[in-house]
PDB file of C-alpha atoms in Angstrom:
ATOM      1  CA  UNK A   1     296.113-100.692 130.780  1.00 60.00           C
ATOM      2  CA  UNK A   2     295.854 -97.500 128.446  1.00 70.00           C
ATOM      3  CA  UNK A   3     297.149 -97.754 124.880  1.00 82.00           C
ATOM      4  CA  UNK A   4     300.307 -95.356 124.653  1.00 84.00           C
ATOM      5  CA  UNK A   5     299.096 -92.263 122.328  1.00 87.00           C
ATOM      6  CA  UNK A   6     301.443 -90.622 119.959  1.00 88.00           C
ATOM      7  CA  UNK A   7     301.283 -87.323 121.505  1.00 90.00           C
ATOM      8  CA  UNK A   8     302.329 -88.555 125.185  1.00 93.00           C
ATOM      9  CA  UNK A   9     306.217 -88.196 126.090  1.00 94.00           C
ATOM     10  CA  UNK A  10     308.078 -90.404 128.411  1.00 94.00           C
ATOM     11  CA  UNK A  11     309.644 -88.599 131.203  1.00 94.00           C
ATOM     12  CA  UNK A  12     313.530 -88.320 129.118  1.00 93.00           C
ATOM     13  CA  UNK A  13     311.788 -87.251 125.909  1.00 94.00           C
ATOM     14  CA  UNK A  14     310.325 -84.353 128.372  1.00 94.00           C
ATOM     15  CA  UNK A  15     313.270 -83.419 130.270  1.00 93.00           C
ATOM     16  CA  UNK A  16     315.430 -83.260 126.657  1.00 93.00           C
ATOM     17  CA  UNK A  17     313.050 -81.041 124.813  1.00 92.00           C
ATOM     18  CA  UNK A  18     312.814 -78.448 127.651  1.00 92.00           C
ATOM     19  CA  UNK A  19     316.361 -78.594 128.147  1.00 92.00           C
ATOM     20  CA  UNK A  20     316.370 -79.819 132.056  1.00 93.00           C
ATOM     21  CA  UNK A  21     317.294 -82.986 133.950  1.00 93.00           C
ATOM     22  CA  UNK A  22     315.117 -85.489 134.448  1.00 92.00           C
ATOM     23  CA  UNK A  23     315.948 -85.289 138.061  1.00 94.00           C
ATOM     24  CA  UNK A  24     314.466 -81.313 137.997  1.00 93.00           C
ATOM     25  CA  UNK A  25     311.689 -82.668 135.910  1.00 94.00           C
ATOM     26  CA  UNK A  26     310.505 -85.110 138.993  1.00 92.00           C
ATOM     27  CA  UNK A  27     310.829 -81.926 141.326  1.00 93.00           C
ATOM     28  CA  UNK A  28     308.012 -80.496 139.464  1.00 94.00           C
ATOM     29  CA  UNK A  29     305.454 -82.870 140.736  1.00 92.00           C
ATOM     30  CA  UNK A  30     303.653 -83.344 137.450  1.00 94.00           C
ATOM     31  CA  UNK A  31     300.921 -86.186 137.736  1.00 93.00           C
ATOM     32  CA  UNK A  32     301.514 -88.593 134.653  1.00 94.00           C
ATOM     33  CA  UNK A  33     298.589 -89.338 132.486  1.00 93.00           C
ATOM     34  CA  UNK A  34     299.587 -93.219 132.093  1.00 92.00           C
ATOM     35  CA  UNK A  35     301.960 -95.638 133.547  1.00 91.00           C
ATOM     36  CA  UNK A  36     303.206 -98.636 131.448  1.00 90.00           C
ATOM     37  CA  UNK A  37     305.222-101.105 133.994  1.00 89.00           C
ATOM     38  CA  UNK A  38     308.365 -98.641 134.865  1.00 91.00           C
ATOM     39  CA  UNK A  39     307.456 -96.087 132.339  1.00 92.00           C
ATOM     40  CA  UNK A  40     305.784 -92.622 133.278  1.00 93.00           C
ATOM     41  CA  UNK A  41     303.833 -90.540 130.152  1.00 94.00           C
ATOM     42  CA  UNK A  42     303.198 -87.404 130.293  1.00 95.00           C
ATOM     43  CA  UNK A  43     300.970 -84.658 127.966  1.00 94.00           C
ATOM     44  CA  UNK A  44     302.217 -81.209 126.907  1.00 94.00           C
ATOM     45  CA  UNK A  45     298.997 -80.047 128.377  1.00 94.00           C
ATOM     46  CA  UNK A  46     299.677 -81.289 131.739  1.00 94.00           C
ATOM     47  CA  UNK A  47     302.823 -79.980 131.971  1.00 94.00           C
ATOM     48  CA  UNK A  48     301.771 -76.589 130.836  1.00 94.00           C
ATOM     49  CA  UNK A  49     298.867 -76.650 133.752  1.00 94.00           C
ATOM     50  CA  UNK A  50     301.518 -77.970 136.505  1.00 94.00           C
ATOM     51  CA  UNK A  51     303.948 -74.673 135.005  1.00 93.00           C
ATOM     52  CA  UNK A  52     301.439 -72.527 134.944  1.00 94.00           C
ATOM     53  CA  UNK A  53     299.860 -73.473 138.425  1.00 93.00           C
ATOM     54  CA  UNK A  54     302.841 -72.504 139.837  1.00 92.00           C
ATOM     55  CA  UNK A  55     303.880 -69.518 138.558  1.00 91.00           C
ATOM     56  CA  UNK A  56     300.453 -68.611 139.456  1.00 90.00           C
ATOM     57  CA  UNK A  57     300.885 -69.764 143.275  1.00 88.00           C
ATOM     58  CA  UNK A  58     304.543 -67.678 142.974  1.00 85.00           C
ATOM     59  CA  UNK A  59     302.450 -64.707 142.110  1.00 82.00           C
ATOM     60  CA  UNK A  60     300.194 -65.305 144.465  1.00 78.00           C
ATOM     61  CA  UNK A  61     302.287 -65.109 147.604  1.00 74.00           C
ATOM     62  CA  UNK A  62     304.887 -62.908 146.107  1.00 67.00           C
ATOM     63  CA  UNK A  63     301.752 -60.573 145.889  1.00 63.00           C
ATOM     64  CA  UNK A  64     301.187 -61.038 149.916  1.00 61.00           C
ATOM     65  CA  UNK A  65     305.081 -59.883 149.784  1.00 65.00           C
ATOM     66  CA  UNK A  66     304.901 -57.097 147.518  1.00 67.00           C
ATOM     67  CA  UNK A  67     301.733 -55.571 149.872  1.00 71.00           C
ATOM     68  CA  UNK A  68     303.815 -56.138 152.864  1.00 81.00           C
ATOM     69  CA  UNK A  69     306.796 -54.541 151.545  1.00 84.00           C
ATOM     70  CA  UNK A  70     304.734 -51.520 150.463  1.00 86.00           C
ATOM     71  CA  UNK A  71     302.799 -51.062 153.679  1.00 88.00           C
ATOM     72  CA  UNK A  72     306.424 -51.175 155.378  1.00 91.00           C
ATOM     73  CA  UNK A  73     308.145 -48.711 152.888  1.00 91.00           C
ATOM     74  CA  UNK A  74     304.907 -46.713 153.175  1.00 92.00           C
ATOM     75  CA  UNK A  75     305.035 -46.685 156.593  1.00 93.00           C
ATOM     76  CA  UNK A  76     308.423 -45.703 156.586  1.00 94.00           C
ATOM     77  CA  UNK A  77     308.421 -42.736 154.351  1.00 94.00           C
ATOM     78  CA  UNK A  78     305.661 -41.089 156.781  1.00 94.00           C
ATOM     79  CA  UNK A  79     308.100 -41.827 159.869  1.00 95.00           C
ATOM     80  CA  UNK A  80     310.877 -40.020 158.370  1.00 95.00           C
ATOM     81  CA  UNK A  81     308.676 -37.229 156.958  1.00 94.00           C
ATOM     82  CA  UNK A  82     307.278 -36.938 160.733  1.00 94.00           C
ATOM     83  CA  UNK A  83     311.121 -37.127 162.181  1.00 93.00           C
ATOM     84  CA  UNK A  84     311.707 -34.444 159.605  1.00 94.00           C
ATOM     85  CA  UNK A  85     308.622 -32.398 160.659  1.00 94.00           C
ATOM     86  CA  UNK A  86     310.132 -32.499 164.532  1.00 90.00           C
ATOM     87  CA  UNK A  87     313.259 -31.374 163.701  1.00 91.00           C
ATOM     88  CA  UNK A  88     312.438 -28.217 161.691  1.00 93.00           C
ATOM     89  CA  UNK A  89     309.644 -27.601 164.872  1.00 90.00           C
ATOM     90  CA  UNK A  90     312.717 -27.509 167.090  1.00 87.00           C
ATOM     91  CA  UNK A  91     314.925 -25.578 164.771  1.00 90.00           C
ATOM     92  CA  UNK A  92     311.936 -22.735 164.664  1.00 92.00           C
ATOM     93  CA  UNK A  93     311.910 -23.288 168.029  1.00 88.00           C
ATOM     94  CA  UNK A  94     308.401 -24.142 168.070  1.00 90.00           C
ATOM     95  CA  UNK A  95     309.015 -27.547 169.788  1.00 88.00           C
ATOM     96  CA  UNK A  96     311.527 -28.479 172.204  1.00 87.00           C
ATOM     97  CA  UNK A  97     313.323 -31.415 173.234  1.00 86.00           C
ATOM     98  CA  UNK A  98     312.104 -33.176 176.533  1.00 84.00           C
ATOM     99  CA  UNK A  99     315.790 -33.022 178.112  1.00 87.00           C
ATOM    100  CA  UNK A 100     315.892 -29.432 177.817  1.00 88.00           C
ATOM    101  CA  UNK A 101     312.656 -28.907 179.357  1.00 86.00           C
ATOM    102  CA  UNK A 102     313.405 -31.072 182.324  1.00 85.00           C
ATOM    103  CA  UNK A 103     316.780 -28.747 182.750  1.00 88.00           C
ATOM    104  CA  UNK A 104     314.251 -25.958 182.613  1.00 88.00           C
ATOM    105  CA  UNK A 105     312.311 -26.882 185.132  1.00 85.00           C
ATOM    106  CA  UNK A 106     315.077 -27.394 187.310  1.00 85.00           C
ATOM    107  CA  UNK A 107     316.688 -24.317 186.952  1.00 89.00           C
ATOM    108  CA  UNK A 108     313.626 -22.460 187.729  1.00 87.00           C
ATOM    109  CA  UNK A 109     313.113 -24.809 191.151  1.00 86.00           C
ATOM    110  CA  UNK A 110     316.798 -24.029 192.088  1.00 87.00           C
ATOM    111  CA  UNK A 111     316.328 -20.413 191.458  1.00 89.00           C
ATOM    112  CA  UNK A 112     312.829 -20.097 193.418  1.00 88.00           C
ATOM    113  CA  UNK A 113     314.347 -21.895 196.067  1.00 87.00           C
ATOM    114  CA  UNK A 114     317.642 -19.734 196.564  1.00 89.00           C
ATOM    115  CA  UNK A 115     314.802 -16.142 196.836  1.00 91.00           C
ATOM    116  CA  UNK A 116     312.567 -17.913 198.962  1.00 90.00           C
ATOM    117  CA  UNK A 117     315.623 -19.213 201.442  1.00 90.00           C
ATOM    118  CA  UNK A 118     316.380 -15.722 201.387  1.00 92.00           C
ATOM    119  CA  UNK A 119     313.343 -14.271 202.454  1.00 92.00           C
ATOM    120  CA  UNK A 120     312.686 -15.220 206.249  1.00 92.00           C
ATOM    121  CA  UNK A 121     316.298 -12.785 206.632  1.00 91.00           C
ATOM    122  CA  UNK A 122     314.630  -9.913 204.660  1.00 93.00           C
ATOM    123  CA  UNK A 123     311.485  -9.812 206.568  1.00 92.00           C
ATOM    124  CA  UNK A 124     313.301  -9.968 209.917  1.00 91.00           C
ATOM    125  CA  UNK A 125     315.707  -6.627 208.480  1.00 93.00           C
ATOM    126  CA  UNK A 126     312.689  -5.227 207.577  1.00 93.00           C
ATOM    127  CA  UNK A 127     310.165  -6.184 210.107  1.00 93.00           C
ATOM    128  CA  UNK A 128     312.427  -6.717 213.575  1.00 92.00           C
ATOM    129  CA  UNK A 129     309.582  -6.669 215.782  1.00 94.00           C
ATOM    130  CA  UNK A 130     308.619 -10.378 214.520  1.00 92.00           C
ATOM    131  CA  UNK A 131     308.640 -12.923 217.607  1.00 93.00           C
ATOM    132  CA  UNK A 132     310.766 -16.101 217.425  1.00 92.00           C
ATOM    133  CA  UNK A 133     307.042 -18.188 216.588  1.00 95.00           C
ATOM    134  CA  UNK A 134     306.498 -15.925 213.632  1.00 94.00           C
ATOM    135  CA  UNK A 135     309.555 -16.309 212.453  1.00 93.00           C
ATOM    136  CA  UNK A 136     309.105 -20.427 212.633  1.00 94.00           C
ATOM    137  CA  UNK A 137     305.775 -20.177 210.913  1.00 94.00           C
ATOM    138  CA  UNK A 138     307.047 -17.894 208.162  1.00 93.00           C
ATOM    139  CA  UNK A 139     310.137 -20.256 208.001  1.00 93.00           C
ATOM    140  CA  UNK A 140     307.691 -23.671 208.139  1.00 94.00           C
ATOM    141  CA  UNK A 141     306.056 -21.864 205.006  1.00 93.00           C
ATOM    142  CA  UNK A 142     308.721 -21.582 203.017  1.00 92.00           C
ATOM    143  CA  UNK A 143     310.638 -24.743 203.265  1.00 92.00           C
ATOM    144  CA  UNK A 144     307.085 -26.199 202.133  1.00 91.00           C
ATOM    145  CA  UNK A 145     307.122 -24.069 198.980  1.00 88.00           C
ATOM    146  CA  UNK A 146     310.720 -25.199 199.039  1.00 87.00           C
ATOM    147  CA  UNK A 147     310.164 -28.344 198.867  1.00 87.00           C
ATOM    148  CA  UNK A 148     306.771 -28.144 196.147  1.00 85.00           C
ATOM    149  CA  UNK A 149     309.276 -26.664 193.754  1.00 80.00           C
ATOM    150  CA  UNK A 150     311.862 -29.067 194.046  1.00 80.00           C
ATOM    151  CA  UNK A 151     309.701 -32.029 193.220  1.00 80.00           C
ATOM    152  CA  UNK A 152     308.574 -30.683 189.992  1.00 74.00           C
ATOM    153  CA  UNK A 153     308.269 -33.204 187.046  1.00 75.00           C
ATOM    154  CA  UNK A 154     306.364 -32.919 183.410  1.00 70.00           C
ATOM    155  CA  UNK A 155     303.103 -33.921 184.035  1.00 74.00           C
ATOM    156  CA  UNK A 156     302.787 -36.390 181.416  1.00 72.00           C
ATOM    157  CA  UNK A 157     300.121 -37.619 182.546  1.00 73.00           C
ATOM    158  CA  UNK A 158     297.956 -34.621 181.875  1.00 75.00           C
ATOM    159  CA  UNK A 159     298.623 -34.341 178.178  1.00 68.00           C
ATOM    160  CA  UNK A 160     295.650 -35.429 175.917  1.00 71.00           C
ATOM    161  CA  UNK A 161     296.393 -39.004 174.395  1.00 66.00           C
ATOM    162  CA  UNK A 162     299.137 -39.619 176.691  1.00 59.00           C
ATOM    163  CA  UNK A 163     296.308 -42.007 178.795  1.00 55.00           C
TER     164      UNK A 163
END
């Protein structure tokens, strides 16, 4: 058994002079130099260590945090800057929004459709010496191109990086 040293404190005479419980004192895990039957002693310089080990391991992973939180924020700032880039492309009407091109692209299917349903009646005003078969074949043509128009979609899988 160690002889108690004048500079080693007892676990109350620690907790008093740093103004804590000896309860909170216990939560900080410090190893005690001696132990004398029920009593626990403790060096200044041991403490200090155990305090400074963990603000160190609080740095630490708050550092892990504080990278994280920057890589998100960064990463947010460039989302909002491209969001912001989109808009003004559409607004210079450089870009435009995928709904309106779809509408687009119907409207121009539904208005090539409506001339070419009218053409098999022009060609028989202007040609009326077309037979009945002719006028099938020319028809047969048509409702094909009829039907190529109205199944036009954005070809997304065309576009570069769109793989």
């Amino acid at each position: 058994m160690a002889k108690k040293e004048a500079y080693w404190l007892n676990k109350s005479q620690v907790a008093r002079s740093l103004g804590i419980s000896t309860q909170a004192f216990d939560k900080w895990g410090v190893e005690p130099v001696a132990r004398q039957g029920r009593e626990a002693y403790f060096t200044m310089r041991d403490i200090l260590d155990n305090r400074l080990a963990h603000v160190e391991a609080r740095r630490s992973s708050s550092g892990a945090d504080d990278d994280d939180y920057d890589a998100q924020r960064t990463r947010l700032t460039k989302e909002q800057a491209d969001k912001l880039e989109m808009e003004n492309a559409v607004t210079r009407r450089e870009q435009a929004p995928v709904e309106l091109l779809e509408w687009a692209l119907a409207e121009l299917s539904q208005r090539i459709s409506a001339i070419l349903g009218a053409v098999p009646s022009k060609i028989k005003k202007r040609v009326p010496s077309l037979t009945s078969t002719e006028m099938t074949n020319i028809n047969r043509e048509i409702i094909k191109a009829q039907n190529a128009a109205s199944k036009v979609e954005l070809p997304w899988d065309k576009l570069p990086g769109f793989d």
